[in-house]
PDB file of C-alpha atoms in Angstrom:
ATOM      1  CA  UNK A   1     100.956  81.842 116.313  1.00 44.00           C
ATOM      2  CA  UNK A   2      99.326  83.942 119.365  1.00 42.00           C
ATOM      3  CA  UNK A   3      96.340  82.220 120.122  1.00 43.00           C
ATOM      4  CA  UNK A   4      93.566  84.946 120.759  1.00 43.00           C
ATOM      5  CA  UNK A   5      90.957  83.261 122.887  1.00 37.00           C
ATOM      6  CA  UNK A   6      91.497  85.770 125.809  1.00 34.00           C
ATOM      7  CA  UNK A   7      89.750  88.869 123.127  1.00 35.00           C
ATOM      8  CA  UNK A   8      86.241  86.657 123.512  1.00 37.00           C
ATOM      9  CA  UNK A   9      86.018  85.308 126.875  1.00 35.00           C
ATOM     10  CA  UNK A  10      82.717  87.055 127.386  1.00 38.00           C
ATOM     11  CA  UNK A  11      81.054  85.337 124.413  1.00 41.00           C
ATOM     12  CA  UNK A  12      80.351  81.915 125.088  1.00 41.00           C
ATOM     13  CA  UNK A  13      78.515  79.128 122.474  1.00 43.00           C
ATOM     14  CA  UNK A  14      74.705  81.038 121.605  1.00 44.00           C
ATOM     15  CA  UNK A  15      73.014  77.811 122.214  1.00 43.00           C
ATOM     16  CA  UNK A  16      71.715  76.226 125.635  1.00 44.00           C
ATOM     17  CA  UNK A  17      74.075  73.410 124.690  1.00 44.00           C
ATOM     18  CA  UNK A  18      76.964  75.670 125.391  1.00 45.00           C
ATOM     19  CA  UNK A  19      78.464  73.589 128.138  1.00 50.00           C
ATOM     20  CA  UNK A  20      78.204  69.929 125.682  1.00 50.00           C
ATOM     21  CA  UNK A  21      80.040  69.339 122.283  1.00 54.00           C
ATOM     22  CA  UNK A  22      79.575  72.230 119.764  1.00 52.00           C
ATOM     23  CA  UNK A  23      77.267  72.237 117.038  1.00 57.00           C
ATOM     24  CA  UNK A  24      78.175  71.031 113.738  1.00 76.00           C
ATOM     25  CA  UNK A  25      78.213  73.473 110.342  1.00 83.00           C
ATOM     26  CA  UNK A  26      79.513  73.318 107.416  1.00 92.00           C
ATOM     27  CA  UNK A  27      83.403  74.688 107.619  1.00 94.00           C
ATOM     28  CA  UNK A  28      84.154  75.472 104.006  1.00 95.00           C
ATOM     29  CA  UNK A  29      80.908  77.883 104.094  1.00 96.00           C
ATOM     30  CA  UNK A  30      82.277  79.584 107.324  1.00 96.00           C
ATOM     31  CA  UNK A  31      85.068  80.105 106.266  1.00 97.00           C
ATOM     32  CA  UNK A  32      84.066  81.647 102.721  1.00 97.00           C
ATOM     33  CA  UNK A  33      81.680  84.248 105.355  1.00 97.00           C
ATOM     34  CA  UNK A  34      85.020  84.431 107.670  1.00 97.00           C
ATOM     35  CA  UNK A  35      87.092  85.100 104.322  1.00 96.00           C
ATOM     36  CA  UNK A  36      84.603  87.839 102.554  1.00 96.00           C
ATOM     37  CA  UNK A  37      84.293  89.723 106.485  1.00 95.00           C
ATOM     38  CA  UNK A  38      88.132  89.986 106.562  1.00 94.00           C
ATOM     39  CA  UNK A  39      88.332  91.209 102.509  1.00 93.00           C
ATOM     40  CA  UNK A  40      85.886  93.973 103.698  1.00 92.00           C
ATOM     41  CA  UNK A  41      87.439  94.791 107.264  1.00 91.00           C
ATOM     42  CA  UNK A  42      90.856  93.748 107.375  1.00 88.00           C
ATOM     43  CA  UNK A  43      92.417  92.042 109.788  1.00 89.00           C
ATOM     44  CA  UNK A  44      92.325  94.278 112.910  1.00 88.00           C
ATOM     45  CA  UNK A  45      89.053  95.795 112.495  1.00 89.00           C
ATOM     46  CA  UNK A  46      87.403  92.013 112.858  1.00 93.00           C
ATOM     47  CA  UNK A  47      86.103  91.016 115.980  1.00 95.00           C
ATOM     48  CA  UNK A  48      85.591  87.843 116.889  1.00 96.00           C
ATOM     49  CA  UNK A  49      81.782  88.969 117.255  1.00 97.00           C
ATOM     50  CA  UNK A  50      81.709  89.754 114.178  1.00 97.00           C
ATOM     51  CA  UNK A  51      83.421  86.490 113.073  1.00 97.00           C
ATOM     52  CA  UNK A  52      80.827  84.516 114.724  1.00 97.00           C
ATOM     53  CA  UNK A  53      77.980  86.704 113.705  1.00 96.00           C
ATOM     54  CA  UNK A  54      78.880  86.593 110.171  1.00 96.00           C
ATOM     55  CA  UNK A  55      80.354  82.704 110.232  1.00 96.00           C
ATOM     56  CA  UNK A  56      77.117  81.833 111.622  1.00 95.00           C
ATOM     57  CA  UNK A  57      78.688  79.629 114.678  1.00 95.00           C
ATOM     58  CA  UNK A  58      79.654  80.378 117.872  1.00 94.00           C
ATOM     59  CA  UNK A  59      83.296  81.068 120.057  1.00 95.00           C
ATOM     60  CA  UNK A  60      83.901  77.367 121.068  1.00 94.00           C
ATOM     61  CA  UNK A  61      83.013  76.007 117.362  1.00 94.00           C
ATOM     62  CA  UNK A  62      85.441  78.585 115.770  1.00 96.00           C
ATOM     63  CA  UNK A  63      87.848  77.995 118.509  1.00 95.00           C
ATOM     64  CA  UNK A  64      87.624  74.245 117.769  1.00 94.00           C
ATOM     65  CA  UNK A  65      87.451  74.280 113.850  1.00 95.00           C
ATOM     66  CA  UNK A  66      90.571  77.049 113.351  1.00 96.00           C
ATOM     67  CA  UNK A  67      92.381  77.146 116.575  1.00 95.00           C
ATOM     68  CA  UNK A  68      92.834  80.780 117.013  1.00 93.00           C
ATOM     69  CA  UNK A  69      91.898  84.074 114.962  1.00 94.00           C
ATOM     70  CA  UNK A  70      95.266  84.472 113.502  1.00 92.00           C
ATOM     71  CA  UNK A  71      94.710  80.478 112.043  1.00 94.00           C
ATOM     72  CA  UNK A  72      91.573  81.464 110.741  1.00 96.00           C
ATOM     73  CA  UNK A  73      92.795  84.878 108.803  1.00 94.00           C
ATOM     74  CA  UNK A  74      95.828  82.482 107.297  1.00 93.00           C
ATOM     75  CA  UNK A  75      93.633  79.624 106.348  1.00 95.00           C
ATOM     76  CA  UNK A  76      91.264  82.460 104.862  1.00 95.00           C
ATOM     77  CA  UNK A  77      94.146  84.254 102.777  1.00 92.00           C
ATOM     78  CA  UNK A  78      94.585  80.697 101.437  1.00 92.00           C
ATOM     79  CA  UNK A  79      90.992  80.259 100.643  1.00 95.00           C
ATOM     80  CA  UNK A  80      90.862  84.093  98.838  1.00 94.00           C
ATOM     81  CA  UNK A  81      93.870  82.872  96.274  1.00 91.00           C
ATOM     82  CA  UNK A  82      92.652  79.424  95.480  1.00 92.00           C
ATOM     83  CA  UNK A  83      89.212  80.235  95.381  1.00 94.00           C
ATOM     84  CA  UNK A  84      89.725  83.832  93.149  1.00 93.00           C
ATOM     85  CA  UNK A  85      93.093  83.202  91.575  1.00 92.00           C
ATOM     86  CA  UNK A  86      91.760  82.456  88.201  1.00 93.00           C
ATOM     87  CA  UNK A  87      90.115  85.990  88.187  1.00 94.00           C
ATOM     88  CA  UNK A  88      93.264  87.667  88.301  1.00 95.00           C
ATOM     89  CA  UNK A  89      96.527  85.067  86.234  1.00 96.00           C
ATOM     90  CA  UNK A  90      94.461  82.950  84.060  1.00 96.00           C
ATOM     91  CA  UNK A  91      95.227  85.179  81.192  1.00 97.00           C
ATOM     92  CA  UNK A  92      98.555  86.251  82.327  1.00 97.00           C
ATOM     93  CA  UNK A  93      99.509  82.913  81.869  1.00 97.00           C
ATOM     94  CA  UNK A  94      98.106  82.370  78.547  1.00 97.00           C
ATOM     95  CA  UNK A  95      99.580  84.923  77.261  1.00 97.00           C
ATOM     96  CA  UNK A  96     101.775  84.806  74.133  1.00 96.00           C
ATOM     97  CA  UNK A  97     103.557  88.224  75.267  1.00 97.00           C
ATOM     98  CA  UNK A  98     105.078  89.765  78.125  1.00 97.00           C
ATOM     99  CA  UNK A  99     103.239  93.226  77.629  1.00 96.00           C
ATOM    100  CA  UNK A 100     100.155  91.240  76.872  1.00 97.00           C
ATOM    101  CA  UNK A 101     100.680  89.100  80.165  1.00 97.00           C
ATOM    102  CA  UNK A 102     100.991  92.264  82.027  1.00 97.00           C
ATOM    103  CA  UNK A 103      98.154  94.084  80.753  1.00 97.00           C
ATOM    104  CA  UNK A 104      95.437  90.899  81.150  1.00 97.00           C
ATOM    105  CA  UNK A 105      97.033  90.522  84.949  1.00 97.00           C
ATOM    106  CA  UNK A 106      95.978  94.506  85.461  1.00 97.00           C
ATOM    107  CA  UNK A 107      92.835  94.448  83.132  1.00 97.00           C
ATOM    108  CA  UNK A 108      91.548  91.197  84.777  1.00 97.00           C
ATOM    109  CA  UNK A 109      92.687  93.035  88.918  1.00 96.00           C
ATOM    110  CA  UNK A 110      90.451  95.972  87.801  1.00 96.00           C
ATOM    111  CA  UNK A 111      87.414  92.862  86.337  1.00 96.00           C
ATOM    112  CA  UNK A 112      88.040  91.175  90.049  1.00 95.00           C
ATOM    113  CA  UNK A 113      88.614  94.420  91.965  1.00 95.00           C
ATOM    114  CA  UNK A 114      85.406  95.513  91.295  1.00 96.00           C
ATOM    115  CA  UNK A 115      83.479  92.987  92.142  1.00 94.00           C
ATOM    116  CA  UNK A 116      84.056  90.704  89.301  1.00 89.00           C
ATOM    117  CA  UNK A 117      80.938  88.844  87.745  1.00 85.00           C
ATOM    118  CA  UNK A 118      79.759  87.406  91.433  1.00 84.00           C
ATOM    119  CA  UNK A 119      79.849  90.427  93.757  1.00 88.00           C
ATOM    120  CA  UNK A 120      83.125  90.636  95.228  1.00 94.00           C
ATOM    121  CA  UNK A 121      84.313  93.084  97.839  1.00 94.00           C
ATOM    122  CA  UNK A 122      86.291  95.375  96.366  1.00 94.00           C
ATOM    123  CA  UNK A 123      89.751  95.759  96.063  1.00 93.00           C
ATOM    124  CA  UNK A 124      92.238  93.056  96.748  1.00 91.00           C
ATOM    125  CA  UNK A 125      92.449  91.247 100.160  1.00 90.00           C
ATOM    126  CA  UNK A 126      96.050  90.684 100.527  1.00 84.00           C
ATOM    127  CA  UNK A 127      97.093  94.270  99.669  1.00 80.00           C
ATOM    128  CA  UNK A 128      94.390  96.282 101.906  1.00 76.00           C
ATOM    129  CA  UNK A 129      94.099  94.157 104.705  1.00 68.00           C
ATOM    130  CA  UNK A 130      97.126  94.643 106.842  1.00 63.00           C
ATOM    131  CA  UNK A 131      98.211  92.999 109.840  1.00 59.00           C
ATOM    132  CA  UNK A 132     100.198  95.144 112.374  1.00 58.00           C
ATOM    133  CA  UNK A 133     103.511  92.778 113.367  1.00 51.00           C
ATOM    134  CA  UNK A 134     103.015  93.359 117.009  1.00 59.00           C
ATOM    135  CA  UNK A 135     101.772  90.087 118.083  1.00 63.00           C
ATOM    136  CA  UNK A 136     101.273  88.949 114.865  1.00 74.00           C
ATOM    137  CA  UNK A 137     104.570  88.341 113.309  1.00 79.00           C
ATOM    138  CA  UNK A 138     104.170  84.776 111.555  1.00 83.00           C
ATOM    139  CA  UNK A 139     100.977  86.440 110.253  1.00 82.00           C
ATOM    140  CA  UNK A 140     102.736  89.393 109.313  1.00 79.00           C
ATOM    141  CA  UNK A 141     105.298  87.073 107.224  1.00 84.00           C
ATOM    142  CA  UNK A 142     102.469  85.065 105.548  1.00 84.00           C
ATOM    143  CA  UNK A 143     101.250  88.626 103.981  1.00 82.00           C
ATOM    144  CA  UNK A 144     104.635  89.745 103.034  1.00 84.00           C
ATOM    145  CA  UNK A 145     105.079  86.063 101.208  1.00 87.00           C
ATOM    146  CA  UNK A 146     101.702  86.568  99.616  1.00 85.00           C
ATOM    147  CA  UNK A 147     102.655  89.665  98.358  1.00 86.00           C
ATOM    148  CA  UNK A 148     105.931  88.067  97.301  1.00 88.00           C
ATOM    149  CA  UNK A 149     104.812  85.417  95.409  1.00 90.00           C
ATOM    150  CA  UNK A 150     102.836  87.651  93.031  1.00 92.00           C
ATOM    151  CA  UNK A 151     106.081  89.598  92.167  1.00 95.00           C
ATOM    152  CA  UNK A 152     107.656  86.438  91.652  1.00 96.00           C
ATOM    153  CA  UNK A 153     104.992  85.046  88.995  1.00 96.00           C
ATOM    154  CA  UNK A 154     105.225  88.253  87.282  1.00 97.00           C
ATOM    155  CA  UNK A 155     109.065  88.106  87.359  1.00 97.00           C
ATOM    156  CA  UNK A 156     109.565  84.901  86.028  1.00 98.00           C
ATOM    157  CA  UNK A 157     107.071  85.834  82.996  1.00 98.00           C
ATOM    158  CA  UNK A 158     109.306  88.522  81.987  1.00 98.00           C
ATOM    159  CA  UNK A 159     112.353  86.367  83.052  1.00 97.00           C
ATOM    160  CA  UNK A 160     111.251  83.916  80.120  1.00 97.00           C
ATOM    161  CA  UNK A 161     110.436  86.666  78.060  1.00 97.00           C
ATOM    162  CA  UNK A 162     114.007  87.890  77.619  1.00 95.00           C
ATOM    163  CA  UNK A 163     114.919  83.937  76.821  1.00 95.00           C
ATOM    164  CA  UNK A 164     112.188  84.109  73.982  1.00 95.00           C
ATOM    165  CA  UNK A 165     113.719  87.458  73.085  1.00 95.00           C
ATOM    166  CA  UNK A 166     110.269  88.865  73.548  1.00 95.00           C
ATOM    167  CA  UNK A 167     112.050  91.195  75.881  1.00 95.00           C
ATOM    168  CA  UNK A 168     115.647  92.601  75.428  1.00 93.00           C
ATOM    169  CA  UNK A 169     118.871  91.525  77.611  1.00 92.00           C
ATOM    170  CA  UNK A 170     119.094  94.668  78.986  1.00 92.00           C
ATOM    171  CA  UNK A 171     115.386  94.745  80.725  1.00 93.00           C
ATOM    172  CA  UNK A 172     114.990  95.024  83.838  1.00 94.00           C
ATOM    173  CA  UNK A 173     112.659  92.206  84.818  1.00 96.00           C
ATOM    174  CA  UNK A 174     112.789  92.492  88.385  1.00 96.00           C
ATOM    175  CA  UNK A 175     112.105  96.585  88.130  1.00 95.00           C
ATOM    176  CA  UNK A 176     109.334  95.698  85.614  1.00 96.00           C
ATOM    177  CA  UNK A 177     107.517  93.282  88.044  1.00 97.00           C
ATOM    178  CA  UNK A 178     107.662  95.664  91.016  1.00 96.00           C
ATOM    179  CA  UNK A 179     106.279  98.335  88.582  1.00 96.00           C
ATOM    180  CA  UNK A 180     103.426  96.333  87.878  1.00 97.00           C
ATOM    181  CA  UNK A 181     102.500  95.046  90.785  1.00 95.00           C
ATOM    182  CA  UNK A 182     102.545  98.545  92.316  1.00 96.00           C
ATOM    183  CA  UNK A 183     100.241  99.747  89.861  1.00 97.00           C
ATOM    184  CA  UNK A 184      98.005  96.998  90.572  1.00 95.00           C
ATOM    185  CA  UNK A 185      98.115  97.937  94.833  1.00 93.00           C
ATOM    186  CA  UNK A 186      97.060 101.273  93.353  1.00 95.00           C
ATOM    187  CA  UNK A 187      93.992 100.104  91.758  1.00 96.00           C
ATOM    188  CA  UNK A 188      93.301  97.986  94.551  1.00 94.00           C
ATOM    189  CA  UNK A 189      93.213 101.066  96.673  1.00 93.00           C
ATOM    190  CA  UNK A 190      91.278 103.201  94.455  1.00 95.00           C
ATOM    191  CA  UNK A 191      88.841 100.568  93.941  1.00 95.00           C
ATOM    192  CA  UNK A 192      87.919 100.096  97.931  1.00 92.00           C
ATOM    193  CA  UNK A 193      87.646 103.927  97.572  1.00 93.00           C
ATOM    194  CA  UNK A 194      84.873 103.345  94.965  1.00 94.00           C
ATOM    195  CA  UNK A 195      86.858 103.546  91.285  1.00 96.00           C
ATOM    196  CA  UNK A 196      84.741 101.973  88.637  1.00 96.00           C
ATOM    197  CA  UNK A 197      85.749  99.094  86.604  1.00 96.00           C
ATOM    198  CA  UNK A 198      86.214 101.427  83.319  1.00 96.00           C
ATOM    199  CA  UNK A 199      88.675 103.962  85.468  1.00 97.00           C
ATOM    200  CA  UNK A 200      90.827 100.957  86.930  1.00 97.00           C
ATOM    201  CA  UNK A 201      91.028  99.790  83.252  1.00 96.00           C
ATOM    202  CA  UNK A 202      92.109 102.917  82.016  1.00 97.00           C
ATOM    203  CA  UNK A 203      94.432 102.999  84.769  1.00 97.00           C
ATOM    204  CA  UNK A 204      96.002  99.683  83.157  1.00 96.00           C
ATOM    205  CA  UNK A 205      96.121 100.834  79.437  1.00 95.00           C
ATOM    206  CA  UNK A 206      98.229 104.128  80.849  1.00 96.00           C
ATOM    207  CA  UNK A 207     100.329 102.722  82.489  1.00 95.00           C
ATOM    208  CA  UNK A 208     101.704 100.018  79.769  1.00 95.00           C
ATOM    209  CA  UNK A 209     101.329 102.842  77.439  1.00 94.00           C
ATOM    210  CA  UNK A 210     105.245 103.347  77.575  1.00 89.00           C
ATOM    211  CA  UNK A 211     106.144  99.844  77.567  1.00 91.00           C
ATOM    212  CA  UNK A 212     108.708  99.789  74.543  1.00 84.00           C
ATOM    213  CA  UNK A 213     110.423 102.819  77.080  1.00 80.00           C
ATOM    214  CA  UNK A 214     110.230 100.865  79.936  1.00 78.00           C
ATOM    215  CA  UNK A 215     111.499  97.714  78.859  1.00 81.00           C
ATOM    216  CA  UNK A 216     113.774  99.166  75.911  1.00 69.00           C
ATOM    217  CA  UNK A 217     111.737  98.148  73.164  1.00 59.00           C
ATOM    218  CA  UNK A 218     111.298  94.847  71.428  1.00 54.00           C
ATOM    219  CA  UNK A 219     114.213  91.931  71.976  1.00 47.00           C
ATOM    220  CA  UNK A 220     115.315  90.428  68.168  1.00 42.00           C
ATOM    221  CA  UNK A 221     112.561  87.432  67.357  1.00 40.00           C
TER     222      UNK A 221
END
């Protein structure tokens, strides 16, 4: 992973005690700042001024605590999902259908999309924050496996829905997923653009609204 120190040689520690050991702070709060400043910028548009600024540290103590700004934007995708997860799958999980799983996964993305009940950027960091592949490639992967892996929870949810018979044989469970999870990237777009919670759920009621066409109707209970 490209290490990026050469983008802040000009900003060295904002202490007099620049030269000696940097200061300590507490990590797991830096990195929630580091994590909420790339959710609202995205990758690229993040300096490392702005990392420090908003992280409350400076170069050589972000240097030394995450190694490079590329480390720091993958430990921060992995503090976003364990730290927000439950927002979005807690009651896609618990659900006792696969329409109902997929319509509290898009309900619950336009609840944390929106800032959620703790003021949340909006819209959804691994979507919207892109990271061009030019120099970046093993961060570029990490996003496309993020993205992945929610297409492959909501996969294997309809995968086991066709062994309950919830869903038919003949449905299309990897089709379905994609469709889903492209509706949600959509609401994750229109929310950064300023959609309200109420048009992002609407959004999610429409779109299942032809579920029984979609899926081909009801597998034999």
């Amino acid at each position: 992973m490209q290490n990026n120190v050469s983008t802040c040689a000009d900003h060295s520690e904002p202490t007099p005690r620049s030269r000696g050991r940097p200061r300590e702070f507490d990590r797991v709060a830096a990195l929630a700042a580091a994590t909420r400043l790339f959710w609202i910028k995205g990758y690229e548009a993040t300096s490392i001024v702005d990392l420090t600024e908003a992280m409350g540290i400076g170069t050589k103590s972000l240097y030394a605590a995450f190694g490079s700004k590329d480390a720091l934007y993958a430990e921060a995708l992995k503090y976003y999902y364990t730290t927000y997860e439950g927002l979005v799958w807690t009651r896609f999980r618990a659900a006792s259908t696969a329409k109902e799983a997929a319509l509290a996964f898009l309900q619950d993305s336009a609840f944390a999309m929106t800032g959620g009940d703790r003021d949340l950027p909006h819209g959804c960091m691994a979507t919207l924050a892109a990271v061009g592949s030019e120099g970046h490639a093993e961060l570029a992967e990490l996003m496309r496996a993020t993205r992945a892996g929610g297409f492959d929870l909501l996969k294997a949810r309809f995968d086991r829905a066709k062994s309950d018979g919830d869903l038919k044989a003949t449905a299309d469970t990897a089709k379905l997923a994609r469709f889903v999870q492209t509706v949600q990237s959509g609401m994750a777009i229109r929310a950064r653009d300023g959609a309200d919670r109420a048009e992002l759920q609407a959004v999610a009621e429409i779109a299942l609204s032809g579920w029984d066409n979609v899926t081909g109707g009801i597998g034999p209970r």
